[in-house]
Short mmCIF file of C-alpha atoms in Angstrom, two decimals:
data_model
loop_
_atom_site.label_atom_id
_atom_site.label_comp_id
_atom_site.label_asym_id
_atom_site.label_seq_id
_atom_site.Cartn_x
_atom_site.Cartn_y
_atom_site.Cartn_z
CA UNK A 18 -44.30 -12.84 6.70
CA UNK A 19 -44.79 -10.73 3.50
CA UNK A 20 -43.78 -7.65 5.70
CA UNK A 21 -40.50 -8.97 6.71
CA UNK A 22 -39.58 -10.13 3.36
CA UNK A 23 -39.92 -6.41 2.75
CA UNK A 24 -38.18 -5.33 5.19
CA UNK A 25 -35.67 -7.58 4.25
CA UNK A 26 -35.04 -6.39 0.63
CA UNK A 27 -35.45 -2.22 1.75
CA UNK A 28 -32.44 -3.56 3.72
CA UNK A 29 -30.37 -5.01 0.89
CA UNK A 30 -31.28 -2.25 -1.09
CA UNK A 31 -30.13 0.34 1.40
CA UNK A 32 -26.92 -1.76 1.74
CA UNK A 33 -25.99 -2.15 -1.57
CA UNK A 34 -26.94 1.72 -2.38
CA UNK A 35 -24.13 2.67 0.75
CA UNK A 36 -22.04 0.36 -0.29
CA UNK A 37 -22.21 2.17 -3.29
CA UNK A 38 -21.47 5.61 -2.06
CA UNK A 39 -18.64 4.51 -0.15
CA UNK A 40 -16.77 2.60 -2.93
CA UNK A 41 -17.77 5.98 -5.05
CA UNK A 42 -16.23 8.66 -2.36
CA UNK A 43 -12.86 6.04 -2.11
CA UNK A 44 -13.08 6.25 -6.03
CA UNK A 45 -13.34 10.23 -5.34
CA UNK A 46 -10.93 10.38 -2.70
CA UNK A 47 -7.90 8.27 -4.83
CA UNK A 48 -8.43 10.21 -7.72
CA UNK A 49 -8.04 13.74 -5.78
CA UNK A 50 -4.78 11.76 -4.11
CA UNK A 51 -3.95 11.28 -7.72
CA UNK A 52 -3.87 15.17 -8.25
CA UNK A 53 -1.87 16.09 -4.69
CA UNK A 54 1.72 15.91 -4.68
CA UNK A 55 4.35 17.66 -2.33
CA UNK A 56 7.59 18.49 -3.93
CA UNK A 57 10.23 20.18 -1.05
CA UNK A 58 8.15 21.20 1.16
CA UNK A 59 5.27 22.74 -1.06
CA UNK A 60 1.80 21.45 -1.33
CA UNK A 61 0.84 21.02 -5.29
CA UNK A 62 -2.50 20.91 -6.55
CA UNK A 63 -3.62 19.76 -10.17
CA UNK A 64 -6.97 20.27 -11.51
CA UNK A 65 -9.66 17.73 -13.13
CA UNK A 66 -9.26 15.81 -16.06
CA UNK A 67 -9.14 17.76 -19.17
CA UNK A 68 -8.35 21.26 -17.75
CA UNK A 69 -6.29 21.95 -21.10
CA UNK A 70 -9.16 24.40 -22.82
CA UNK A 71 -6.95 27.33 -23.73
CA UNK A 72 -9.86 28.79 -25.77
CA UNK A 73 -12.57 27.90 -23.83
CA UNK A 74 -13.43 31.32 -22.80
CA UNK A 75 -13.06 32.62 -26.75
CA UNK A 76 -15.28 30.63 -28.47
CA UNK A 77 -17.82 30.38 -25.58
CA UNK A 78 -17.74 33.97 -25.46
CA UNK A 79 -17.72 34.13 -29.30
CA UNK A 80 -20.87 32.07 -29.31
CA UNK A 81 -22.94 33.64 -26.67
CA UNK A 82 -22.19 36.70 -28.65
CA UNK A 83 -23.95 35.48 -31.21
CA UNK A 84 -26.73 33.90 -29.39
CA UNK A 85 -27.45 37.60 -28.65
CA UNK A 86 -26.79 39.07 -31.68
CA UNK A 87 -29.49 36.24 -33.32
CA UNK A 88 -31.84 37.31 -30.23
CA UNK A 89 -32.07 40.98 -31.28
CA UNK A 90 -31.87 41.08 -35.10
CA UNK A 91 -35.04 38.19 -34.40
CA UNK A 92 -36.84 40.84 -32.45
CA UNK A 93 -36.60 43.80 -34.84
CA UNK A 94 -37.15 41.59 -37.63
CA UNK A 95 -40.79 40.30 -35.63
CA UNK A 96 -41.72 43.86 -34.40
CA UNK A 97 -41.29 45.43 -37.87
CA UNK A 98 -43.20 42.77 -39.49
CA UNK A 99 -45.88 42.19 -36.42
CA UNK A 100 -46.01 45.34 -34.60
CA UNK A 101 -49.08 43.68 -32.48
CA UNK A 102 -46.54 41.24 -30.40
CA UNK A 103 -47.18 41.69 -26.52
CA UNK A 104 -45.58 43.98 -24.87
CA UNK A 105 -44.07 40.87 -22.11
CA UNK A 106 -42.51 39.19 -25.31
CA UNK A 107 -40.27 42.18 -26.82
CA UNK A 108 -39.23 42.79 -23.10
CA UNK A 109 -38.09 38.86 -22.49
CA UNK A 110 -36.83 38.88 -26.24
CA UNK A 111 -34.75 42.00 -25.01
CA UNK A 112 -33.53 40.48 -21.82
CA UNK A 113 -32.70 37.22 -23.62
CA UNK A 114 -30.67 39.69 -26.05
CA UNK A 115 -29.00 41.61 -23.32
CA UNK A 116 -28.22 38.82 -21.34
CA UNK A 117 -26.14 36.76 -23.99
CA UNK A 118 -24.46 39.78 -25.26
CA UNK A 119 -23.28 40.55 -21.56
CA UNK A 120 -22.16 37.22 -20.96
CA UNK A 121 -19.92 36.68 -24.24
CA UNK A 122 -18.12 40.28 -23.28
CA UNK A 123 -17.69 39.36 -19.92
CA UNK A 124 -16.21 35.84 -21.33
CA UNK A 125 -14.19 37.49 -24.34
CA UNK A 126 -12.74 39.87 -22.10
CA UNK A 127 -11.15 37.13 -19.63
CA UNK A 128 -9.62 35.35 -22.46
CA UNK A 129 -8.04 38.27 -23.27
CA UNK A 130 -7.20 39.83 -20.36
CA UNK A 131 -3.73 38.44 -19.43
CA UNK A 132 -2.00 37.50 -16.39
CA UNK A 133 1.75 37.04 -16.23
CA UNK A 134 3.44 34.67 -13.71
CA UNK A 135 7.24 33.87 -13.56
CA UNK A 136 8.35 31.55 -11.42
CA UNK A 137 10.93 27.69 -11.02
CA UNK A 138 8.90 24.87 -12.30
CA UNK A 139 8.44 22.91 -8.96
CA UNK A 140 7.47 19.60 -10.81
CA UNK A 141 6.07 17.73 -14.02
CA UNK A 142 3.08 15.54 -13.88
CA UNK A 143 1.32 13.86 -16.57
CA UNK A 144 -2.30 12.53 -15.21
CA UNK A 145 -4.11 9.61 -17.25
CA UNK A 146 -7.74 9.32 -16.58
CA UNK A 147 -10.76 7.82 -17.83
CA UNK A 148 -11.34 4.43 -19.60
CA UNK A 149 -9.69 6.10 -22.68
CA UNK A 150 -6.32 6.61 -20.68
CA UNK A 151 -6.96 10.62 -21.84
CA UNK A 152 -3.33 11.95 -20.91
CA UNK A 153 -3.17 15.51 -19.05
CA UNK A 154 0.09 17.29 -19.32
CA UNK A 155 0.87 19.74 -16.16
CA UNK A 156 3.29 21.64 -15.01
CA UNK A 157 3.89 23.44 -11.21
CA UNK A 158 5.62 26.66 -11.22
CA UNK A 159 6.73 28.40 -7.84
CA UNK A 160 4.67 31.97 -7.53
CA UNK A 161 4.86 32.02 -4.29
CA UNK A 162 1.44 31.06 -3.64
CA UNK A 163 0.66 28.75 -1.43
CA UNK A 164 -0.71 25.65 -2.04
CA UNK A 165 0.90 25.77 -5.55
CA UNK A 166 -1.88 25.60 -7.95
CA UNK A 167 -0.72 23.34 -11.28
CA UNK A 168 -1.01 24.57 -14.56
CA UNK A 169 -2.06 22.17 -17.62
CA UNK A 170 -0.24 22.74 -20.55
CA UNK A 171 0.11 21.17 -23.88
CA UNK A 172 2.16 18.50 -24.92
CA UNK A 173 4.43 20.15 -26.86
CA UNK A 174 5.33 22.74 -24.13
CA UNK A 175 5.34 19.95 -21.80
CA UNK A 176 8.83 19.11 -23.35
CA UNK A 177 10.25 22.26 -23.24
CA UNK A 178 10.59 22.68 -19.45
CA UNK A 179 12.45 20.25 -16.41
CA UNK A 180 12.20 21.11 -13.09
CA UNK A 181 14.25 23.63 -11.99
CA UNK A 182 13.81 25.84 -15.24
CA UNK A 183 12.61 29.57 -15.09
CA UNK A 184 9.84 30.06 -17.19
CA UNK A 185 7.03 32.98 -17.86
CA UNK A 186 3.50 31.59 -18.23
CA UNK A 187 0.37 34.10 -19.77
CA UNK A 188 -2.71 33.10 -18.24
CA UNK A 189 -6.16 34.00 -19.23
CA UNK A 190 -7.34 35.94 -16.35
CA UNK A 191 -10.64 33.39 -16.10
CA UNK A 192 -10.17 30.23 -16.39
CA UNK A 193 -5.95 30.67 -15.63
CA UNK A 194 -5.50 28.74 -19.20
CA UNK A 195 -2.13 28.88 -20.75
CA UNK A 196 -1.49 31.77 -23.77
CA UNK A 197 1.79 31.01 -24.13
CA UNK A 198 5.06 29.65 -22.21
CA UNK A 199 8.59 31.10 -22.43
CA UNK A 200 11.19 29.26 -21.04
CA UNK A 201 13.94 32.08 -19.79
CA UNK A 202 16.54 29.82 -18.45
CA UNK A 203 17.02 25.88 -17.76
CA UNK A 204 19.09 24.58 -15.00
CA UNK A 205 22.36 25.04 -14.82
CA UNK A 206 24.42 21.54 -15.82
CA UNK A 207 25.41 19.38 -12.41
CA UNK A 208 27.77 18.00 -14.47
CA UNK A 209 29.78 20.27 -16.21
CA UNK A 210 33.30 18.83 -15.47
CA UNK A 211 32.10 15.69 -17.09
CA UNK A 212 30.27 17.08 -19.80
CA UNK A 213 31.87 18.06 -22.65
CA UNK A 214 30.62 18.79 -26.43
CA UNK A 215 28.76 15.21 -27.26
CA UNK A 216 30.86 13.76 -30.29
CA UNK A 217 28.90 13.46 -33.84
CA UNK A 218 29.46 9.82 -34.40
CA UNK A 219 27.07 9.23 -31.17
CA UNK A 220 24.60 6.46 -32.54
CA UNK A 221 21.31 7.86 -30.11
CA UNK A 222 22.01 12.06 -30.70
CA UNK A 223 20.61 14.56 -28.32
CA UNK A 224 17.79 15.30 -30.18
CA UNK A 225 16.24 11.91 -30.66
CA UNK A 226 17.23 11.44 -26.82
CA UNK A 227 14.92 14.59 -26.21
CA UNK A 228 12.23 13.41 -28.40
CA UNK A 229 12.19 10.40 -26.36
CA UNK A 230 12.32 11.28 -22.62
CA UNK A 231 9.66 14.41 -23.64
CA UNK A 232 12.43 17.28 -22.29
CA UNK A 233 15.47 18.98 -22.83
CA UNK A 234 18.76 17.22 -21.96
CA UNK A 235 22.45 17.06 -21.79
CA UNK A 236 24.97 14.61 -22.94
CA UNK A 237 27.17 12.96 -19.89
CA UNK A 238 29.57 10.61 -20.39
CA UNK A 239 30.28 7.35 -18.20
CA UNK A 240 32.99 4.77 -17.33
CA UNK A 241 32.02 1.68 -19.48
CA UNK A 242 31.55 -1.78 -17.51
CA UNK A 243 32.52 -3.88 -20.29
CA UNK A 244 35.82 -3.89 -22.25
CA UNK A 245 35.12 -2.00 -25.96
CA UNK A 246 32.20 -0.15 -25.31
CA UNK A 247 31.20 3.33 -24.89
CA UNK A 248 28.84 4.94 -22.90
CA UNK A 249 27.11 7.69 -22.64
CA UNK A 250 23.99 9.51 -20.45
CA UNK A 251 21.16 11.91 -21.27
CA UNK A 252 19.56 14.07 -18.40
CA UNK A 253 17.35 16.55 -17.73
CA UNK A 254 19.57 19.90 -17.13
CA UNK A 255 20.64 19.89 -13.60
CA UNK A 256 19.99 16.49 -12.87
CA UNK A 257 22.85 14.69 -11.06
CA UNK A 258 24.74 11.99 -12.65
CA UNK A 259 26.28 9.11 -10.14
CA UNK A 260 28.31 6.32 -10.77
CA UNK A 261 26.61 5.98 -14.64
CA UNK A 262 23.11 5.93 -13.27
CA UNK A 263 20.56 8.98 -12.45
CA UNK A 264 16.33 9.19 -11.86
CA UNK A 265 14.05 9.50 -14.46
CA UNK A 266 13.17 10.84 -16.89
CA UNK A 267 17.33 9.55 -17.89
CA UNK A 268 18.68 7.50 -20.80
CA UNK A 269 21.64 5.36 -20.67
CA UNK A 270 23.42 4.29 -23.69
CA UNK A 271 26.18 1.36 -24.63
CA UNK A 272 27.65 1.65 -27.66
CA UNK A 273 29.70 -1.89 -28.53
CA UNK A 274 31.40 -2.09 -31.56
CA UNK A 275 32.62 -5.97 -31.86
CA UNK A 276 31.47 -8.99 -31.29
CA UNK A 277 33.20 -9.93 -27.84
CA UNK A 278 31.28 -6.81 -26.40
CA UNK A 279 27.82 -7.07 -28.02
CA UNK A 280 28.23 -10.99 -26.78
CA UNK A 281 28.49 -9.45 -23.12
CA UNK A 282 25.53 -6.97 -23.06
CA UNK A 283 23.47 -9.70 -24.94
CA UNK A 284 24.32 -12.41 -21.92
CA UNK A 285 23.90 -9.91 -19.09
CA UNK A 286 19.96 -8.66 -20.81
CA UNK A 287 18.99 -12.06 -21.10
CA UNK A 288 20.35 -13.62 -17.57
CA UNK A 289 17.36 -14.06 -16.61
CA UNK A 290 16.26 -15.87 -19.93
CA UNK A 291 18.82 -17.57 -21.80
CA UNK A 292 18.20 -17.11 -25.13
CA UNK A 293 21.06 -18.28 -27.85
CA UNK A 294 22.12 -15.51 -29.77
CA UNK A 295 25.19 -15.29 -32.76
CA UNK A 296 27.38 -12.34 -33.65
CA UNK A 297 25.72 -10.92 -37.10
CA UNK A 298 21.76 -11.19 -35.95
CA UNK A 299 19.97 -8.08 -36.53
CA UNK A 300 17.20 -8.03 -33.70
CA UNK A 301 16.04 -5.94 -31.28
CA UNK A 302 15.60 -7.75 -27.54
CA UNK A 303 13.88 -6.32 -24.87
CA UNK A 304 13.64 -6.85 -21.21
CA UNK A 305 11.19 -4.10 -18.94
CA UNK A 306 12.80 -0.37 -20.34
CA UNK A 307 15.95 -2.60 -21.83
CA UNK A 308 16.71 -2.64 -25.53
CA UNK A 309 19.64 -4.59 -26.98
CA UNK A 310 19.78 -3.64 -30.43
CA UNK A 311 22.33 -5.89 -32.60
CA UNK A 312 23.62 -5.89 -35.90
CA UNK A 313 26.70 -7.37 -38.11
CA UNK A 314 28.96 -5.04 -36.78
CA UNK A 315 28.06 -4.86 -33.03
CA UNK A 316 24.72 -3.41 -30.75
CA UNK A 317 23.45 -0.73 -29.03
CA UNK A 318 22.27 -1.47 -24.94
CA UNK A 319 19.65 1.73 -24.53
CA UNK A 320 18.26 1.53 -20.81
CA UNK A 321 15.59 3.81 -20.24
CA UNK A 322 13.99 5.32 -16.59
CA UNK A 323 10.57 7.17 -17.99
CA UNK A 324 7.65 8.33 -16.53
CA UNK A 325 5.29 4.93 -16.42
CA UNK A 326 2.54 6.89 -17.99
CA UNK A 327 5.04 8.12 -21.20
CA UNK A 328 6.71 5.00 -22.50
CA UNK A 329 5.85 5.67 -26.20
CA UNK A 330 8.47 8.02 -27.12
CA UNK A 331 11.26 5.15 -25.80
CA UNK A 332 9.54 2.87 -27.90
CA UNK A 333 9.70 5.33 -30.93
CA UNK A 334 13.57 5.99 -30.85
CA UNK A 335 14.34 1.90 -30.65
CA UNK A 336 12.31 0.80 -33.18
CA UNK A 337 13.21 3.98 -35.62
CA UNK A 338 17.37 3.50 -35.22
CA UNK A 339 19.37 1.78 -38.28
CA UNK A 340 22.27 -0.10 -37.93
CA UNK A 341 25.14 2.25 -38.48
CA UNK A 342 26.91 2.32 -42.16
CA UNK A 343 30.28 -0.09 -42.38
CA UNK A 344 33.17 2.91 -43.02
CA UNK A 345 34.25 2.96 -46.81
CA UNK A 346 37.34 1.08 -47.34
CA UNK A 347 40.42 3.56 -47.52
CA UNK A 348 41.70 3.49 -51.21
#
């Protein structure tokens, strides 16, 4: 009897400890899925969470330069003062020395060895891992490799490209971690006959609609679905504008300047939800990536398509807008 009840718990335990690796190589095999992606006809690869060390190879060559520097000024300090030591313990003293020295060099000379590659940034990816939600910010350029290995790049230069720009990337030559980025040319606008200079009194301004979709973009224009509004679109260069709607990363805006069409964007946001609402409020209602901003003199319908993992910056431009100023009364 005894041996059967141990047979019986080896048994659980060897079922719960495969149970284990299996839910641990799905857990393995969804995370690389995460960090695959296939963008016309090329196979993209991104790297493990936090690849973004750009000086990695500096300061650990910088310290393992010193770890062997330390090594040998220790040993002619102790065979000056002891010249007794053991022959075995200057050699492995020496070694240690020599060893550490060699590997900082051969570190410090990867980081600054450079390698240039110019290429058309395939596609933008921003990874979130961990229970931390640590955001990775990569980038795929074209070098004709293939699979197309992704590079990770900061945040900031994260919002200077969109796909289809040229850009030059310097890579340390170990490692391949970004020196620098320069973009040399964005895509050209697929909307140039509808996309004239933006006008100054624009309530959202290119800039702050930059700031919030995280990349450059240009101003397009739209027919307005409700009488006395005006509206407007900001998209990545390149990006295709249809019928007053185009794919993220895109902003839509609707400007309405009286009460008649502030009333009609307020009833068709809250359809769904009736909620009573009176020409003159100042609030902000939101529905999903829909912001109805109102205020004495009208509101402001901002409708945003973002990447799910960057919301934030959306968030930002609503909540930091101000009513516009009444115009002075003409004397």
């Amino acid at each position: 009897m005894d041996e059967l009840k141990q047979i019986g718990a080896w048994a659980i335990v060897i079922a719960l400890l495969g149970m284990a690796v299996v839910l641990a190589a799905q857990d393995a095999r969804r995370e690389r899925a995460q960090r695959r992606s296939t963008v016309g006809g090329r196979e993209i690869r991104y790297g493990p969470p936090g690849s973004y060390h750009p000086r990695s190879s500096l300061w650990f060559g910088l310290l393992w330069m010193w770890i062997g520097g330390s090594a040998a000024l220790a040993s002619v300090v102790v065979l000056s003062t002891m010249p007794s030591v053991p022959p075995a313990a200057v050699l492995i003293a020496a070694g240690v020395s020599a060893l550490s020295l060699l590997v900082g060099g051969w570190l410090l000379i990867g980081y600054l060895r450079t390698d240039v590659v110019e290429g058309t940034v395939l596609e933008r990816r921003i990874l979130i891992t961990g229970e931390e939600r640590t955001r990775g910010y990569w980038i795929a350029v074209d070098d004709g490799s293939t699979p197309v290995d992704g590079t990770a790049v900061s945040a900031a230069d994260y919002t200077r490209v969109t796909p289809g720009a040229l850009v030059r990337l310097r890579l340390t030559a170990r490692g391949r971690q970004l020196r620098s980025l320069e973009v040399l040319r964005l895509p050209a606008s697929a909307n140039a006959a509808q996309a004239p200079t933006p006008p100054p009194d624009l309530l959202v301004t290119p800039v702050q609609a930059a700031r919030a979709l995280g990349c450059p973009v240009e101003w397009v224009p739209a027919a307005p679905d409700v009488p006395g509004t005006r509206v407007y679109l900001y998209v990545p260069p390149g990006a295709q504008v249809a019928d007053g709607t185009a794919w993220a990363p895109s902003l839509r805006v609707t400007e309405a300047s009286d009460a008649d069409a502030t009333n009609a964007l307020a009833r068709r946001l809250t359809a769904d939800r009736p909620k009573r609402w009176h020409h003159g409020d100042q609030s902000i209602c939101r529905r999903g990536m829909r912001y109805l901003l109102t205020w004495g003199a009208g509101g402001l319908l901002i409708e945003g398509r973002v990447d799910v993992n960057e919301t934030s910056g959306l968030s930002r431009l609503v909540y930091a807008l101000k009513a516009p100023k009444p115009p002075r009364p003409q004397p």
